[in-house]
Coordinates of C-alpha atoms in Angstrom, one line a residue:
M1 CA 83.5 77.2 42.4
K2 CA 80.3 75.7 40.7
G3 CA 77.5 77.2 40.7
V4 CA 79.0 80.5 42.0
Q5 CA 77.8 83.8 39.6
F6 CA 81.4 86.0 39.8
G7 CA 81.0 89.8 39.3
E8 CA 77.6 90.5 40.8
L9 CA 79.5 92.4 43.3
P10 CA 83.1 92.4 42.7
Y11 CA 83.4 95.5 44.8
L12 CA 82.6 95.3 48.6
V13 CA 82.9 99.1 49.9
L14 CA 83.5 97.9 53.7
K15 CA 83.6 100.2 56.8
S16 CA 87.1 99.7 57.8
G17 CA 90.5 98.3 57.0
V18 CA 90.6 94.2 55.4
W19 CA 92.7 91.2 57.5
S20 CA 91.8 88.3 55.8
C21 CA 89.4 87.1 54.0
A22 CA 88.7 83.4 52.7
Y23 CA 86.0 81.2 50.7
S24 CA 84.5 78.4 52.1
P25 CA 85.6 75.2 50.6
D26 CA 82.0 74.9 48.5
G27 CA 82.1 78.3 47.7
T28 CA 78.5 79.2 48.6
S29 CA 80.0 81.4 51.6
F30 CA 83.1 84.3 51.9
A31 CA 84.5 85.2 54.9
V32 CA 86.4 89.1 55.6
S33 CA 87.9 89.5 58.7
L34 CA 88.4 93.1 59.5
S35 CA 90.6 95.3 61.1
G36 CA 88.2 95.8 64.5
G37 CA 87.7 92.4 65.2
D38 CA 84.6 91.6 63.0
I39 CA 84.5 88.6 60.9
Q40 CA 81.4 89.4 58.1
V41 CA 80.4 86.2 56.0
Y42 CA 78.3 87.3 52.7
S43 CA 76.8 84.3 50.5
T44 CA 78.5 84.7 47.0
S45 CA 75.0 83.8 45.3
N46 CA 73.4 87.6 46.0
W47 CA 76.6 88.7 48.3
E48 CA 74.5 90.1 50.5
V49 CA 75.7 89.9 54.7
A50 CA 74.5 86.4 55.8
R51 CA 75.9 87.2 59.4
I52 CA 78.2 89.4 60.9
L53 CA 81.0 87.0 63.9
K54 CA 81.4 89.2 67.0
G55 CA 83.7 88.8 69.7
H56 CA 86.9 89.7 68.5
V57 CA 88.5 93.1 69.5
E58 CA 91.4 93.1 67.6
S59 CA 92.0 92.4 63.8
A60 CA 92.0 88.2 63.0
R61 CA 93.0 86.0 60.8
I62 CA 90.9 83.3 59.6
A63 CA 90.3 79.9 57.9
Y64 CA 87.7 77.2 56.7
S65 CA 87.5 73.9 58.2
P66 CA 87.1 71.5 55.1
D67 CA 84.0 70.7 55.4
G68 CA 83.2 74.6 56.0
N69 CA 81.2 74.1 59.0
M70 CA 83.5 75.3 61.0
L71 CA 85.5 78.9 61.1
V72 CA 89.0 79.6 63.3
S73 CA 89.7 82.7 63.8
G74 CA 93.3 83.9 65.1
S75 CA 93.0 88.0 66.8
R76 CA 95.7 89.7 68.3
D77 CA 93.7 90.5 71.0
K78 CA 95.7 87.0 72.0
T79 CA 92.6 84.2 71.5
V80 CA 91.7 81.6 68.8
R81 CA 88.1 81.2 68.7
L82 CA 85.9 78.6 66.5
W83 CA 82.8 79.2 64.8
I84 CA 79.8 76.8 63.8
M85 CA 79.3 78.6 60.5
E86 CA 75.7 77.7 60.4
S87 CA 74.4 79.4 63.5
G88 CA 77.1 81.9 64.1
V89 CA 78.0 80.4 68.0
C90 CA 81.6 80.3 68.6
Q91 CA 82.1 77.5 70.3
H92 CA 85.4 77.3 71.8
I93 CA 87.7 80.4 73.2
L94 CA 90.8 79.6 73.3
T95 CA 93.7 81.9 75.1
D96 CA 96.6 80.0 75.8
H97 CA 98.6 82.0 73.7
T98 CA 100.8 85.0 75.9
D99 CA 100.2 87.3 73.0
G100 CA 98.7 88.0 69.8
L101 CA 98.2 85.8 66.9
N102 CA 99.3 86.4 63.1
G103 CA 98.5 83.0 61.4
V104 CA 95.6 79.8 61.9
A105 CA 95.1 76.7 59.5
Y106 CA 92.6 74.0 59.1
S107 CA 94.8 70.7 58.2
P108 CA 92.8 69.2 55.6
Q109 CA 91.3 66.3 57.2
G110 CA 89.4 69.0 59.6
D111 CA 90.6 67.0 62.9
Q112 CA 93.4 69.8 63.9
F113 CA 93.9 72.9 63.6
A114 CA 96.9 75.2 63.7
S115 CA 97.9 79.1 65.1
G116 CA 100.7 81.1 65.1
G117 CA 101.7 83.9 67.4
R118 CA 103.6 86.4 68.6
D119 CA 104.4 84.5 71.6
K120 CA 106.9 82.5 68.6
T121 CA 105.2 79.3 69.1
I122 CA 102.7 77.8 67.2
R123 CA 100.2 75.6 68.9
L124 CA 98.1 71.8 67.1
W125 CA 94.7 72.3 68.4
D126 CA 91.6 69.4 68.6
P127 CA 88.4 71.1 67.1
L128 CA 86.4 68.8 69.4
T129 CA 87.8 69.5 72.7
G130 CA 89.6 73.0 72.4
S131 CA 92.3 71.2 74.0
C132 CA 96.0 71.8 72.9
N133 CA 97.9 69.3 71.7
R134 CA 101.5 70.4 71.0
I135 CA 103.6 73.0 70.7
L136 CA 106.3 73.5 68.3
S137 CA 109.0 76.4 69.3
G138 CA 112.2 77.5 67.3
H139 CA 111.6 80.3 65.8
E140 CA 113.3 83.6 67.4
D141 CA 110.4 85.9 66.6
I142 CA 107.2 86.0 65.6
V143 CA 105.7 83.8 63.6
G144 CA 103.6 85.3 61.0
C145 CA 102.0 82.4 59.2
V146 CA 101.2 78.5 59.5
V147 CA 100.2 76.5 56.7
Y148 CA 99.5 72.3 55.9
S149 CA 100.6 70.7 53.5
P150 CA 98.0 68.9 51.0
K151 CA 98.2 65.8 53.4
G152 CA 98.5 67.2 56.1
D153 CA 101.8 65.4 57.5
Q154 CA 103.7 68.9 57.2
I155 CA 103.6 72.4 59.0
A156 CA 105.3 75.1 57.0
S157 CA 105.6 78.8 59.4
G158 CA 107.3 82.2 58.6
S159 CA 108.1 84.3 61.2
D160 CA 110.5 87.5 61.5
D161 CA 113.3 85.9 62.6
F162 CA 113.5 85.7 58.4
T163 CA 113.2 82.2 58.5
V164 CA 110.5 79.6 57.1
R165 CA 110.3 76.1 59.3
L166 CA 109.4 73.1 57.9
W167 CA 107.6 70.9 61.2
D168 CA 106.5 66.9 61.1
V169 CA 103.0 67.1 62.7
V170 CA 103.1 63.7 64.6
T171 CA 106.3 64.1 65.8
G172 CA 106.3 67.9 66.1
E173 CA 110.2 68.1 64.6
C174 CA 111.8 70.6 62.7
C175 CA 112.3 69.0 59.7
H176 CA 114.0 71.9 57.2
I177 CA 114.7 75.7 58.1
F178 CA 114.6 77.6 54.9
E179 CA 117.5 80.6 55.6
G180 CA 118.3 83.0 52.6
H181 CA 114.9 85.8 53.5
N182 CA 116.8 89.5 54.2
D183 CA 113.5 90.1 56.1
E184 CA 110.7 89.2 58.0
V185 CA 108.9 86.5 56.7
W186 CA 105.1 87.3 56.0
W187 CA 103.2 84.7 54.5
V188 CA 103.9 80.6 53.1
A189 CA 102.2 78.4 50.8
F190 CA 102.0 74.8 49.7
S191 CA 102.0 73.9 46.1
P192 CA 99.0 71.8 45.3
Q193 CA 101.4 68.7 45.1
G194 CA 103.2 69.4 48.3
D195 CA 106.4 69.2 47.0
Q196 CA 106.9 73.1 46.7
V197 CA 106.7 76.2 50.0
A198 CA 106.4 80.0 48.3
S199 CA 107.2 82.3 50.5
A200 CA 106.8 85.7 50.8
S201 CA 108.9 88.3 52.7
K202 CA 109.1 92.0 53.5
D203 CA 112.5 91.8 51.5
T204 CA 109.8 92.3 48.8
T205 CA 110.8 89.0 47.2
I206 CA 108.5 84.8 46.9
R207 CA 111.3 82.1 47.7
L208 CA 110.5 78.9 46.6
W209 CA 111.9 76.0 48.0
D210 CA 112.0 72.3 47.6
V211 CA 110.2 70.4 50.5
E212 CA 112.5 67.2 49.8
S213 CA 115.9 69.2 50.2
G214 CA 115.1 72.1 51.3
N215 CA 117.0 74.0 48.6
C216 CA 115.7 77.4 47.6
R217 CA 115.0 77.1 43.5
R218 CA 113.7 80.4 42.5
I219 CA 113.7 83.6 43.7
L220 CA 110.5 85.9 42.1
E221 CA 111.5 89.9 42.0
G222 CA 109.4 92.6 40.9
H223 CA 107.4 94.1 44.1
D224 CA 108.4 97.7 45.1
K225 CA 107.2 96.8 49.0
G226 CA 106.9 94.2 50.7
I227 CA 104.5 90.8 50.0
G228 CA 101.8 90.5 52.4
S229 CA 100.5 87.5 50.6
V230 CA 101.0 84.5 48.1
V231 CA 99.1 81.7 46.8
Y232 CA 99.3 79.2 44.2
S233 CA 97.1 78.3 41.3
P234 CA 94.9 75.2 41.8
K235 CA 97.0 73.2 39.5
G236 CA 100.3 74.7 41.0
D237 CA 101.9 76.1 37.5
Q238 CA 101.5 79.8 38.6
V239 CA 101.9 82.1 42.1
F240 CA 100.0 84.6 42.7
S241 CA 101.6 87.8 45.0
G242 CA 100.3 90.1 46.9
S243 CA 102.4 93.2 48.2
K244 CA 102.1 96.8 50.1
D245 CA 103.0 98.5 46.7
G246 CA 99.2 97.9 46.0
A247 CA 99.6 95.4 43.5
V248 CA 99.1 91.6 42.9
R249 CA 101.5 89.7 40.7
V250 CA 101.1 86.7 38.5
W251 CA 104.3 84.5 38.3
D252 CA 105.2 81.1 36.2
V253 CA 106.3 78.8 38.3
Q254 CA 108.8 76.9 35.8
S255 CA 110.3 79.9 34.5
G256 CA 110.2 82.5 37.7
T257 CA 108.7 85.4 35.0
C258 CA 105.8 87.9 36.1
R259 CA 102.9 87.3 33.3
H260 CA 100.5 90.1 35.0
T261 CA 100.7 92.9 37.3
M262 CA 97.2 93.8 38.5
T263 CA 97.4 96.9 39.9
G264 CA 94.3 99.7 41.4
H265 CA 94.3 99.1 45.4
S266 CA 95.1 102.9 46.8
R267 CA 97.1 101.0 50.0
G268 CA 98.6 97.9 50.9
I269 CA 96.9 94.2 50.0
L270 CA 97.0 92.0 54.0
S271 CA 95.3 89.3 52.5
L272 CA 94.6 87.1 48.7
V273 CA 92.3 84.1 47.7
V274 CA 91.9 82.3 44.3
S275 CA 89.0 80.7 43.4
Q276 CA 88.6 76.4 42.9
N277 CA 89.0 76.9 39.4
G278 CA 91.7 79.6 39.7
D279 CA 89.6 82.5 36.9
L280 CA 89.4 85.2 39.7
V281 CA 91.3 86.2 42.6
A282 CA 89.9 88.3 45.7
S283 CA 92.1 90.3 47.1
G284 CA 91.4 92.6 50.3
S285 CA 93.1 95.4 51.3
L286 CA 94.0 98.5 54.1
D287 CA 92.1 101.0 51.7
Q288 CA 88.6 99.8 52.8
T289 CA 88.2 97.3 49.8
V290 CA 87.8 93.6 48.3
R291 CA 88.5 93.7 44.4
L292 CA 87.6 90.3 42.3
W293 CA 90.2 90.2 39.6
D294 CA 90.3 88.0 36.5
V295 CA 93.0 85.8 36.3
S296 CA 93.5 85.3 32.8
T297 CA 93.6 89.5 31.7
G298 CA 94.6 90.9 35.2
N299 CA 91.7 93.3 34.9
C300 CA 89.6 94.0 38.0
Q301 CA 86.2 93.5 36.7
H302 CA 84.3 96.3 38.2
I303 CA 84.7 99.1 41.1
L304 CA 81.7 101.4 41.7
I305 CA 82.9 105.1 42.1
G306 CA 80.9 107.7 43.0
H307 CA 81.0 108.7 46.8
T308 CA 82.6 111.9 48.2
D309 CA 82.8 110.7 51.8
W310 CA 82.7 107.1 53.6
V311 CA 79.6 104.5 53.1
S312 CA 77.8 104.5 56.0
K313 CA 75.6 100.8 55.0
I314 CA 75.2 98.6 52.0
A315 CA 72.0 96.8 51.0
Y316 CA 71.1 94.3 48.2
S317 CA 68.2 94.6 46.9
P318 CA 65.5 91.4 47.3
Q319 CA 66.7 90.0 43.4
G320 CA 70.1 90.8 43.7
D321 CA 70.2 93.1 40.6
Q322 CA 70.9 96.5 42.2
V323 CA 72.5 97.6 45.3
A324 CA 72.4 100.9 47.5
S325 CA 75.3 102.3 49.4
A326 CA 74.4 104.9 51.9
S327 CA 77.0 107.4 52.7
Q328 CA 78.2 110.4 55.1
D329 CA 77.6 112.5 51.7
K330 CA 74.4 112.9 52.6
T331 CA 73.2 110.6 49.7
V332 CA 72.3 106.8 48.8
R333 CA 73.5 105.6 45.3
L334 CA 71.9 103.0 43.4
W335 CA 74.2 100.7 41.3
D336 CA 73.8 97.7 38.9
T337 CA 75.4 94.8 40.1
A338 CA 75.6 93.3 36.4
T339 CA 77.2 96.3 34.5
G340 CA 78.1 98.1 37.8
K341 CA 76.6 101.2 36.4
H342 CA 75.3 104.0 38.7
C343 CA 71.5 104.1 38.5
G344 CA 71.0 106.7 40.4
T345 CA 71.3 108.9 43.4
L346 CA 69.0 109.6 46.0
N347 CA 69.5 112.9 47.2
G348 CA 67.4 114.9 49.9
H349 CA 69.1 114.0 53.4
T350 CA 70.6 117.1 55.2
D351 CA 73.2 115.2 56.4
G352 CA 75.1 111.6 56.5
V353 CA 72.9 108.7 55.9
M354 CA 73.5 106.0 58.4
G355 CA 71.1 103.8 57.2
V356 CA 69.5 101.8 54.0
T357 CA 67.5 98.5 53.5
Y358 CA 65.1 97.5 50.9
S359 CA 61.4 96.7 51.1
P360 CA 60.4 93.0 50.5
D361 CA 59.3 93.5 46.9
G362 CA 62.3 95.4 45.9
S363 CA 60.1 99.1 44.9
Q364 CA 61.0 100.8 47.5
V365 CA 63.9 102.1 49.4
A366 CA 63.9 103.0 53.6
T367 CA 66.9 105.8 54.5
G368 CA 67.9 106.6 57.9
S369 CA 70.4 109.9 58.8
R370 CA 71.7 111.9 61.4
D371 CA 69.1 115.2 60.2
R372 CA 66.7 112.7 62.6
T373 CA 64.4 112.2 59.8
V374 CA 63.8 108.6 57.2
R375 CA 62.9 109.0 54.0
L376 CA 61.0 106.8 51.8
W377 CA 62.0 106.5 48.6
S378 CA 60.8 104.8 45.1
V379 CA 63.3 102.8 43.5
G380 CA 62.0 103.0 39.8
T381 CA 61.8 107.3 39.7
M382 CA 64.2 107.7 42.5
A383 CA 62.1 110.2 44.1
C384 CA 61.7 110.7 47.8
I385 CA 57.9 109.7 48.8
N386 CA 58.0 111.0 51.8
T387 CA 59.9 112.4 55.1
L388 CA 59.5 110.6 58.1
T389 CA 59.8 113.3 61.3
G390 CA 59.4 112.5 64.9
H391 CA 62.8 111.7 66.4
H392 CA 64.6 114.0 68.3
N393 CA 68.5 112.6 67.2
R394 CA 69.8 110.8 64.8
V395 CA 68.4 107.4 63.3
K396 CA 70.8 105.0 63.8
D397 CA 69.0 101.9 62.0
V398 CA 65.6 101.2 59.5
V399 CA 64.5 98.1 58.4
F400 CA 61.3 96.9 57.0
S401 CA 58.8 94.3 58.1
P402 CA 59.0 91.0 56.5
Q403 CA 54.9 92.0 55.2
G404 CA 56.5 95.3 54.0
D405 CA 53.5 97.5 55.6
Q406 CA 55.4 98.7 58.1
L407 CA 58.9 100.2 58.7
A408 CA 60.9 100.2 62.1
S409 CA 63.8 103.1 63.2
A410 CA 66.0 103.2 66.1
S411 CA 67.4 106.6 67.1
D412 CA 69.9 108.1 69.7
D413 CA 66.6 110.0 71.4
W414 CA 66.5 106.0 72.7
T415 CA 63.2 105.1 71.0
V416 CA 62.1 102.8 68.5
R417 CA 59.2 104.0 66.3
L418 CA 57.4 102.0 63.8
W419 CA 55.8 103.8 60.8
S420 CA 53.0 102.8 58.9
V421 CA 54.0 102.3 54.9
A422 CA 50.8 103.2 53.1
A423 CA 50.0 105.8 55.5
R424 CA 53.6 107.4 55.7
D425 CA 53.5 108.4 58.9
C426 CA 53.7 106.9 63.0
C427 CA 52.2 104.4 64.5
L428 CA 53.3 103.5 67.8
T429 CA 57.0 105.0 69.7
L430 CA 58.5 102.9 72.0
T431 CA 59.6 103.7 74.9
G432 CA 61.6 102.1 77.8
H433 CA 65.3 101.8 76.8
E434 CA 67.5 104.6 79.2
D435 CA 70.3 105.3 76.0
A436 CA 71.1 105.2 72.3
V437 CA 69.0 102.8 70.2
Q438 CA 71.5 100.7 67.9
R439 CA 69.5 97.9 66.5
V440 CA 65.9 96.6 65.3
S441 CA 64.7 93.8 64.0
Y442 CA 61.1 92.7 62.8
S443 CA 60.6 88.6 64.1
P444 CA 60.5 86.3 60.8
K445 CA 56.6 86.5 61.5
G446 CA 56.5 90.6 62.3
D447 CA 54.5 90.2 65.1
M448 CA 57.8 90.8 67.7
L449 CA 60.6 93.2 66.7
A450 CA 63.8 93.4 68.8
S451 CA 65.7 96.1 69.9
G452 CA 69.6 96.7 71.1
S453 CA 70.3 99.9 73.3
N454 CA 73.6 101.2 74.3
D455 CA 71.4 100.7 78.1
K456 CA 73.0 97.0 78.0
T457 CA 69.9 95.8 77.1
V458 CA 67.4 94.1 74.6
R459 CA 64.1 94.7 74.5
L460 CA 61.5 92.4 72.8
W461 CA 57.9 94.1 71.5
D462 CA 54.8 93.3 70.3
V463 CA 54.1 95.0 67.2
A464 CA 50.2 95.3 67.9
S465 CA 50.1 96.8 70.6
G466 CA 54.0 98.8 71.0
Q467 CA 53.9 97.3 74.5
C468 CA 57.7 95.6 75.9
Q469 CA 57.2 92.0 76.5
A470 CA 60.5 91.2 78.4
V471 CA 63.6 92.8 78.8
V472 CA 66.9 91.1 78.3
Q473 CA 69.5 92.7 80.7
N474 CA 72.7 92.1 82.5
F475 CA 75.3 92.2 79.3
Q476 CA 78.5 93.5 79.7
G477 CA 78.5 96.4 77.1
R478 CA 76.1 97.7 74.5
V479 CA 74.1 96.6 72.3
Y480 CA 74.6 96.2 68.9
G481 CA 73.5 94.2 66.7
V482 CA 70.2 92.3 67.1
A483 CA 68.8 89.1 64.8
W484 CA 66.1 86.6 64.9
I485 CA 66.3 83.1 63.7
P486 CA 64.0 81.2 62.3
S487 CA 62.8 77.7 63.9
T488 CA 60.9 75.0 63.3
D489 CA 59.4 75.0 66.0
A490 CA 55.9 76.7 66.5
D491 CA 56.9 77.2 70.2
Y492 CA 59.8 79.1 70.1
M493 CA 61.9 81.5 68.1
Y494 CA 65.7 82.1 68.5
L495 CA 67.3 85.9 69.2
V496 CA 71.1 86.9 68.7
A497 CA 72.8 90.0 70.1
G498 CA 76.7 91.3 69.9
C499 CA 77.6 93.5 72.4
Q500 CA 80.3 95.9 72.7
D501 CA 82.5 94.0 74.7
G502 CA 83.0 91.3 71.9
S503 CA 80.3 89.0 72.8
V504 CA 77.0 87.2 71.1
H505 CA 74.8 85.8 72.6
K506 CA 71.7 83.2 71.4
W507 CA 68.7 82.9 73.2
Q508 CA 65.4 80.8 72.8
V509 CA 62.5 83.0 73.1
A510 CA 59.5 81.0 73.7
E511 CA 55.8 82.1 74.8
K512 CA 53.7 80.1 77.5
E513 CA 49.6 81.2 79.0
G514 CA 50.8 85.1 77.4
Q515 CA 54.0 85.4 79.1
Y516 CA 57.7 86.0 76.9
H517 CA 60.3 83.7 78.5
S518 CA 63.5 83.6 76.9
T519 CA 66.6 81.2 78.3
L520 CA 70.4 82.0 77.2
C521 CA 71.6 78.8 74.4
W522 CA 75.4 80.6 74.2
S523 CA 77.4 82.8 74.9
A524 CA 80.4 83.3 72.7
T525 CA 82.2 85.2 75.5
N526 CA 81.3 83.2 78.5
G527 CA 80.8 79.9 76.4
S528 CA 77.9 79.5 79.2
L529 CA 75.7 76.8 77.7
T530 CA 71.9 76.0 78.7
V531 CA 70.1 72.6 77.8
T532 CA 66.7 71.8 78.2
G533 CA 64.4 68.8 78.0
A534 CA 67.6 66.3 78.5
S535 CA 68.4 63.9 80.7
I536 CA 71.6 62.3 82.6
Q537 CA 69.9 59.6 84.2
G538 CA 71.4 56.5 82.4
V539 CA 74.1 58.1 80.5
H540 CA 77.4 55.7 81.4
G541 CA 81.0 58.0 81.1
L542 CA 79.8 60.9 83.2
S543 CA 81.7 62.3 85.8
S544 CA 80.5 63.9 89.4
L545 CA 82.1 67.3 87.7
N546 CA 80.4 66.9 84.2
K547 CA 76.8 66.0 85.8
Q548 CA 77.5 69.3 88.0
L549 CA 78.0 70.9 85.4
L550 CA 75.1 69.8 82.8
K551 CA 72.7 69.8 85.3
Q552 CA 73.9 74.0 86.2
R553 CA 72.7 74.4 82.3
G554 CA 69.2 72.9 82.9
V555 CA 70.1 68.6 82.5
E556 CA 67.6 67.0 84.6
G557 CA 65.2 63.6 84.8
E558 CA 66.0 60.3 83.5
P559 CA 67.4 58.6 80.4
A560 CA 66.5 60.9 76.9
N561 CA 68.1 59.3 73.8
K562 CA 68.6 62.1 72.2
F563 CA 70.9 63.0 75.0
R564 CA 73.1 60.2 74.7
E565 CA 73.5 61.5 70.5
A566 CA 74.0 64.8 72.3
S567 CA 76.4 64.0 75.4
K568 CA 79.6 64.1 74.0
K569 CA 79.4 67.9 72.7
L570 CA 77.5 68.4 75.7
I571 CA 80.4 66.8 78.1
T572 CA 83.3 68.7 75.8
M573 CA 81.3 72.3 76.5
A574 CA 81.3 70.9 80.4
S575 CA 85.2 70.7 80.2
V576 CA 86.2 73.9 79.1
V577 CA 83.8 75.7 80.9
S578 CA 86.3 77.2 83.4
Q579 CA 88.9 78.1 80.4
M580 CA 86.0 79.8 78.3
R581 CA 85.4 81.8 81.3
Q582 CA 88.7 83.8 81.3
S583 CA 89.2 87.2 79.9
P584 CA 92.3 86.8 77.5
D585 CA 94.6 88.8 80.2
G586 CA 93.7 85.4 82.9
E587 CA 91.0 87.5 84.9
E588 CA 87.6 86.1 85.8
L589 CA 84.6 87.0 83.6
G590 CA 82.0 88.3 84.8
S591 CA 78.8 86.3 85.3
P592 CA 77.6 85.4 81.7
P593 CA 73.9 87.6 81.2
T594 CA 70.5 86.6 82.7
T595 CA 66.6 87.7 82.1
I596 CA 64.7 89.5 83.6
I597 CA 61.0 89.4 82.8
S598 CA 59.1 93.0 83.8
D599 CA 55.8 94.3 83.5
E600 CA 56.2 97.8 81.8
Q601 CA 55.2 100.6 83.3
P602 CA 52.1 102.3 81.8
Q603 CA 53.2 103.9 78.7
Q604 CA 52.9 108.0 80.4
Q605 CA 54.8 106.7 83.2
A606 CA 57.7 105.4 80.2
E607 CA 57.4 108.4 78.5
Q608 CA 58.0 111.1 81.5
Q609 CA 61.2 108.4 82.7
V610 CA 62.5 108.9 79.4
E611 CA 61.7 113.1 79.2
Q612 CA 63.7 113.3 83.1
K613 CA 66.9 111.5 81.9
G614 CA 67.7 112.2 78.4
G615 CA 66.2 115.6 78.1
Q616 CA 69.5 117.0 78.3
Q617 CA 71.7 114.5 76.7
R618 CA 70.0 113.8 73.6
E619 CA 71.6 116.4 71.5
Q620 CA 75.3 114.6 72.8
Q621 CA 74.8 111.1 72.0
D622 CA 77.7 109.4 70.2
E623 CA 78.5 106.1 68.1

């Protein structure tokens, strides 16, 4: 992987089991699908989380498009989602499968992707329109995995019916049925040359099949439990396998002998990926870790061990030379990313630590805890600089302002507090939410703050005055994540919110004559699209239905060249709006979230309202 330095964070501590993982084609990002449905995308330059894709409510398999601009995910929640990686927006939600998904794959040309499911079928999709072009039927049980040949003209599928099938992509016909396994087939892979298919099975074996003749060339035996993943080396001379016995094995294709056995995971391996240069293998496991292995030696480079309870959150220093891990064991540990050595432990909290963040210059760390306090620490001395008290319930999130002079904390006491880093005291308490506040995020300039709450709203605050400028409401669930997206246009910003119902929403926030206005751009659940400053007059090829749908989303007026450039995408969105507004069970979803701009009550009245509604419930709030 050109330009990528491995070993900076070879051991990722995650909150839930790892279901699938994948490198982007250019090696700049690494996506991890968690058992709860979230997909975390890491930047390989510093191994920090670049974005979290929320929408699925169950575990998903993932695959990048050849150009790395898109990511497809197939979930056990019966949906296939197509994500735009630059923005993190879900472009399509596909609900044709009648049962959960076990496998997805992109064609090498990027003009098609495939999904295999528990409904015993494989479906081929057009990524532009989101339409299903072909259904491949023949398996007699669950389809567990699908993969394209290097040329993209064939698809191999593995099934719980103990067989592997080879399909012609153009005709949809089954070319071969590979029989020989004695149990479910969990994974299949083509060799780089496309002349061979490897299949991994619950029967603890790997079989290598000749594509032309359909004959089994070799049977690789050695694992003690079922094998969940198999991949070829870039040259095709080696095969890597990951098993539920917790081991990764490296096999010689010609001789069938096992060259290395990599052990270390305490639970089964569900996903495996090889770096493009073939030097490293990343494995994702049910033991909630990601490990990076050296292929030449079979060794795991670093393991960061020390916590005595589960890790709540991790953060990278701005310089990338250090990582902080917050744990329910009441401590925060600092680690050297180059050596994997433990630099020190921040002790002081009397309950589990739920949030951790570095200051912009990397000299301080802020932590938020279940003990209701925020603490500031010196990275150099590992000493607690100050303990900030004031919250009446546990602190869920902490974040520094871009300038580093202020700190914001979100709490289960329904408030957000702004703290002066220099004075080390609370300068403002932001009240208005009617339930626990989950996340806070400063705007890129640091003049605005967004907060997401269990009350199903996002509030936008003026940092200088502490006044609420806008309330975005009518979300269908608790708001668990908020983040700002920088804009090159000085007149507006973008805000993204992720919710309990699995949806992701993108808003455009603009200030006009002292009033803030927010417009819904995208909704990952409902597939809603809002367009401003575009015209359909003079544009050819639009049906009356397309025009009506586009006008409902803000299109108006006469010709605009930029609209003609985007018309194809808008027509595509119009054609699938009705499909995207259906739940996985086929029930009609509610209306997309709307924006309410309200004048806030006076500070005293708002505080009284919080006390009346929340006094007896603050101590009972749960995640």
